[in-house]
Amino acid sequence: MKIILGIPDLKIPVWTFKQPLMVNQLNWNNLSWENETWVDSGGYQIMVKGIKVEIEKVVEKYKILDATQYMSLDIPSNPCHKPSELNYKYFEYLYAVFDKKIVPVIHAYDVESIKKSIDFYSQYTDLVAFGGIIPPTLNKSGNKKLAVTIYHLVRKLWKGKIHVLGAGSPFMRKVYFNANSVDTSTYRIKGIHGMVIIPGKGERYVGERKIVWGTRRASEEELETLLSFLDRTKYPFPIRLDNWVDRSLINAWVLLNSEYEINNPLIEYSKKLDSFPEDEIEEEVNELCMRATI
């Protein structure tokens, strides 16, 4: 599985890890590295902040960035709803210019819309992105099963490769285990909030402030596990836990070079869904959507 690191600025030199990177076209005007680079359209930020973006401007920016892949400009929708028809029009417009470099995005739509999207995009490309796995709407409902179930329906129906947006952490890679590629910026977010990723376990707090993120403080044993891992895998930077930039670099390294090893109900649920036939997954999606929209 290919892991792509989201990079919002030049503060954390993750490009030195020679890993594929993802940038948001809203924040970048040039690329200063030679790594494989994917460009996000910024559709979610555009929606949340009410930014007016013309598709012609997106084309201009994509040409300037000259990247490996570009996410199609899309308007995210609420789980179990239909997508905007503009998503299809934007994709066709971008595809006419960039051909197979454009990656269409399918969100957690209702079953009918998922099938329509797959029929439409499969005419053009063998690579699709699955988005919206951790939007605020899903977090509020607490129904993390919904996104996983809809993903497995897409996985059953789509014959090509699937990239899962925002699923690059060791835990999320276990949940979306049969994806072809994933991306994440979680290494930075956790670093800013005083956390480090302990190999095989997940995040632990190492900051000086009172813990407010619902994360356990790292034990001495867990810190020793982390230090031993960094030494064994030849981590190329000084090991410091007292500032967010160094914590973020460590998190990126651990994320890239370790696997989540703890049993988890969501991981087991995802594995079980993989063995379901298409009609049973559809039934599960419909049931979960009914609960989510009540």
XYZ file of C-alpha atoms in Angstrom:
294
model
C 0.000 0.000 0.000
C 1.394 3.377 -1.017
C 1.497 5.975 1.784
C 1.336 9.649 0.805
C 2.186 12.335 3.361
C 0.139 15.517 3.359
C 2.382 18.575 3.582
C 0.798 22.013 4.201
C 4.070 23.997 4.323
C 7.861 23.657 4.526
C 8.151 23.592 8.339
C 8.523 19.803 8.566
C 11.023 18.375 6.024
C 9.203 15.102 5.350
C 10.242 15.287 1.696
C 13.659 14.047 2.828
C 12.063 10.650 3.504
C 11.665 10.296 -0.309
C 8.001 9.473 0.206
C 5.139 10.588 -2.073
C 3.603 13.864 -0.904
C 0.202 15.548 -1.188
C -0.326 19.324 -1.275
C -3.465 21.456 -1.315
C -3.629 23.639 -4.416
C -5.036 26.478 -2.301
C -1.755 26.717 -0.351
C 1.015 26.115 -2.906
C 2.347 27.977 -5.939
C 5.437 25.831 -6.620
C 7.033 22.547 -5.566
C 10.647 22.463 -4.406
C 11.235 18.696 -4.281
C 11.436 15.819 -6.752
C 9.139 13.429 -4.855
C 6.050 11.990 -6.468
C 3.377 14.594 -5.684
C -0.407 14.493 -5.595
C -2.479 17.683 -5.474
C -5.723 18.006 -3.529
C -8.289 20.367 -5.019
C -9.188 21.851 -1.625
C -12.858 20.985 -2.160
C -13.557 20.445 1.545
C -11.924 23.729 2.563
C -13.754 25.517 -0.253
C -17.066 24.198 1.061
C -16.408 24.864 4.761
C -14.975 28.371 4.294
C -17.356 29.359 1.530
C -14.488 30.135 -0.853
C -15.516 30.899 -4.418
C -13.253 29.009 -6.800
C -13.566 28.973 -10.572
C -12.668 25.732 -12.337
C -10.485 27.692 -14.792
C -8.384 28.909 -11.845
C -7.939 25.335 -10.672
C -6.664 24.381 -14.130
C -4.161 27.257 -14.032
C -2.876 26.223 -10.609
C -2.620 22.557 -11.576
C -0.549 23.481 -14.621
C 1.809 25.575 -12.474
C 2.301 22.791 -9.922
C 2.980 20.156 -12.615
C 2.397 17.198 -10.272
C 1.946 13.444 -10.660
C -1.788 13.254 -9.882
C -4.538 15.813 -9.271
C -7.745 15.328 -7.311
C -10.798 16.407 -9.245
C -12.576 19.444 -7.827
C -15.643 18.167 -6.040
C -18.264 19.360 -3.583
C -18.396 16.998 -0.577
C -21.860 15.859 0.461
C -23.308 14.595 3.727
C -23.141 10.812 4.285
C -25.880 8.814 2.526
C -26.851 11.747 0.299
C -26.473 12.296 -3.427
C -23.487 14.175 -4.906
C -23.720 17.504 -6.674
C -23.994 17.159 -10.450
C -21.195 19.740 -10.608
C -18.773 17.005 -9.514
C -19.225 15.189 -12.819
C -18.951 18.398 -14.837
C -15.801 19.509 -13.007
C -14.221 16.088 -13.583
C -14.949 16.129 -17.310
C -13.552 19.653 -17.601
C -10.313 18.752 -15.798
C -9.995 15.401 -17.566
C -10.130 17.162 -20.947
C -6.976 19.044 -19.946
C -5.032 16.566 -17.801
C -6.369 13.171 -18.927
C -5.575 10.321 -16.539
C -3.712 12.576 -14.119
C -7.139 13.577 -12.753
C -8.449 11.387 -9.914
C -12.230 11.467 -9.363
C -13.531 11.377 -5.799
C -16.435 9.288 -4.520
C -17.733 10.186 -1.069
C -20.006 8.231 1.280
C -23.042 8.562 -0.992
C -26.228 6.525 -0.972
C -26.085 3.192 -2.820
C -27.725 4.447 -6.009
C -25.310 7.386 -6.280
C -22.284 5.182 -5.647
C -23.284 2.933 -8.540
C -23.927 5.937 -10.783
C -20.533 7.452 -9.910
C -18.688 4.204 -10.555
C -20.401 3.732 -13.930
C -19.522 7.297 -14.896
C -15.881 7.456 -13.764
C -14.970 3.965 -14.983
C -15.371 5.240 -18.553
C -12.343 7.453 -18.030
C -9.907 6.026 -15.490
C -8.867 3.019 -13.422
C -8.060 5.093 -10.306
C -10.629 6.633 -7.966
C -10.348 8.261 -4.532
C -12.720 7.498 -1.667
C -13.263 10.610 0.448
C -15.101 11.864 3.475
C -14.172 9.003 5.833
C -13.779 11.307 8.835
C -16.038 14.343 8.274
C -17.649 16.125 11.252
C -21.018 14.622 10.344
C -19.721 11.095 10.899
C -17.904 12.069 14.090
C -21.103 13.552 15.545
C -23.161 10.472 14.816
C -20.431 8.254 16.171
C -21.121 5.793 13.368
C -17.650 5.013 12.095
C -18.991 1.777 10.626
C -20.881 3.740 7.978
C -17.844 5.027 6.085
C -16.143 1.635 6.298
C -19.217 -0.160 4.961
C -19.676 2.278 2.076
C -15.972 1.970 1.271
C -16.318 -1.818 0.982
C -19.240 -1.385 -1.390
C -17.074 0.866 -3.558
C -14.243 -1.691 -3.298
C -16.563 -4.465 -4.508
C -17.885 -2.439 -7.449
C -14.748 -0.611 -8.597
C -12.482 -2.800 -10.714
C -9.440 -0.541 -10.595
C -7.302 1.072 -7.897
C -8.685 2.964 -4.897
C -6.979 5.742 -2.957
C -8.509 6.490 0.457
C -8.209 10.125 1.469
C -7.086 10.670 5.071
C -6.489 6.984 5.919
C -2.695 6.862 6.174
C -2.203 6.304 9.902
C -1.171 2.776 10.968
C -4.635 2.236 12.479
C -6.554 3.489 9.440
C -4.402 1.410 7.107
C -5.593 -1.663 9.022
C -9.202 -0.563 8.624
C -8.855 0.160 4.885
C -6.441 -2.719 4.407
C -7.286 -3.495 0.774
C -6.859 0.047 -0.557
C -4.067 0.665 -3.055
C -2.932 3.969 -1.584
C -3.708 6.316 1.306
C -2.663 9.735 2.522
C -2.471 11.459 5.889
C -1.418 14.611 7.707
C -2.034 13.073 11.122
C 1.702 13.012 11.900
C 1.656 16.816 12.080
C -1.659 17.183 13.898
C -0.576 14.783 16.628
C 2.805 16.500 16.914
C 1.185 19.905 17.378
C -1.051 18.489 20.117
C 1.889 17.072 22.072
C 1.548 13.475 20.919
C 3.902 10.889 19.471
C 2.969 7.647 17.731
C 4.203 4.573 19.609
C 5.043 1.795 17.108
C 2.309 -0.835 17.043
C 0.044 0.984 19.511
C -1.029 4.458 18.482
C -0.592 7.968 19.879
C 0.512 8.886 23.400
C 0.848 12.305 25.036
C 4.356 13.581 25.870
C 3.694 17.326 26.233
C 3.929 19.426 29.373
C 0.360 20.697 29.489
C -2.698 19.102 31.035
C -3.976 16.441 28.664
C -7.129 17.624 26.894
C -7.122 15.404 23.805
C -8.364 12.213 25.419
C -4.977 10.499 24.977
C -2.990 8.633 27.634
C 0.380 9.962 28.685
C 3.248 7.821 27.379
C 4.708 5.434 29.946
C 8.432 4.919 30.369
C 8.084 1.514 28.736
C 6.301 3.007 25.720
C 8.932 5.723 25.330
C 11.618 3.051 25.439
C 9.748 1.152 22.718
C 9.714 4.310 20.595
C 13.413 5.082 21.128
C 14.414 1.497 20.401
C 12.342 1.543 17.199
C 13.911 4.810 16.021
C 17.381 3.430 16.652
C 16.640 0.106 14.958
C 15.133 1.742 11.867
C 17.932 4.341 11.615
C 15.830 7.460 12.110
C 17.839 10.202 10.331
C 17.107 13.217 12.597
C 17.946 14.154 16.220
C 15.422 12.643 18.634
C 13.648 15.428 20.523
C 10.170 15.332 22.011
C 9.967 18.857 23.428
C 8.790 20.693 20.285
C 6.069 20.015 17.761
C 8.273 19.995 14.653
C 10.537 17.221 15.987
C 7.545 15.276 17.297
C 5.917 15.553 13.879
C 9.031 14.266 12.106
C 9.194 11.307 14.480
C 5.485 10.646 13.924
C 5.923 10.668 10.149
C 8.809 8.187 10.407
C 6.905 5.845 12.733
C 3.807 6.101 10.561
C 5.763 5.098 7.475
C 7.739 2.281 9.069
C 5.397 0.546 11.511
C 2.081 -1.311 11.623
C -0.802 -1.118 14.091
C -0.820 -4.332 16.160
C -3.728 -4.019 18.616
C -7.041 -5.841 18.100
C -9.857 -3.385 17.367
C -13.588 -3.938 16.647
C -13.565 -1.605 13.618
C -10.634 -3.482 12.063
C -12.392 -6.801 12.627
C -15.618 -5.399 11.172
C -13.765 -4.272 8.041
C -12.181 -7.708 7.597
C -15.595 -9.338 7.938
C -17.143 -7.033 5.338
C -14.467 -7.991 2.846
C -15.936 -11.497 2.695
C -19.530 -10.300 2.182
C -21.137 -10.491 -1.269
C -22.185 -7.222 -2.891
C -25.887 -7.518 -2.029
C -25.195 -8.042 1.681
C -22.922 -4.995 1.799
C -25.644 -2.969 0.047
C -28.137 -4.095 2.673
C -25.735 -3.107 5.443
C -25.168 0.326 3.875
C -28.918 0.937 3.539
C -29.522 -0.027 7.168
C -26.707 2.168 8.489
C -27.795 5.071 6.298
C -31.323 4.771 7.643
C -29.998 5.043 11.204
C -27.690 7.935 10.335
C -30.435 10.042 8.759
C -33.087 9.527 11.443
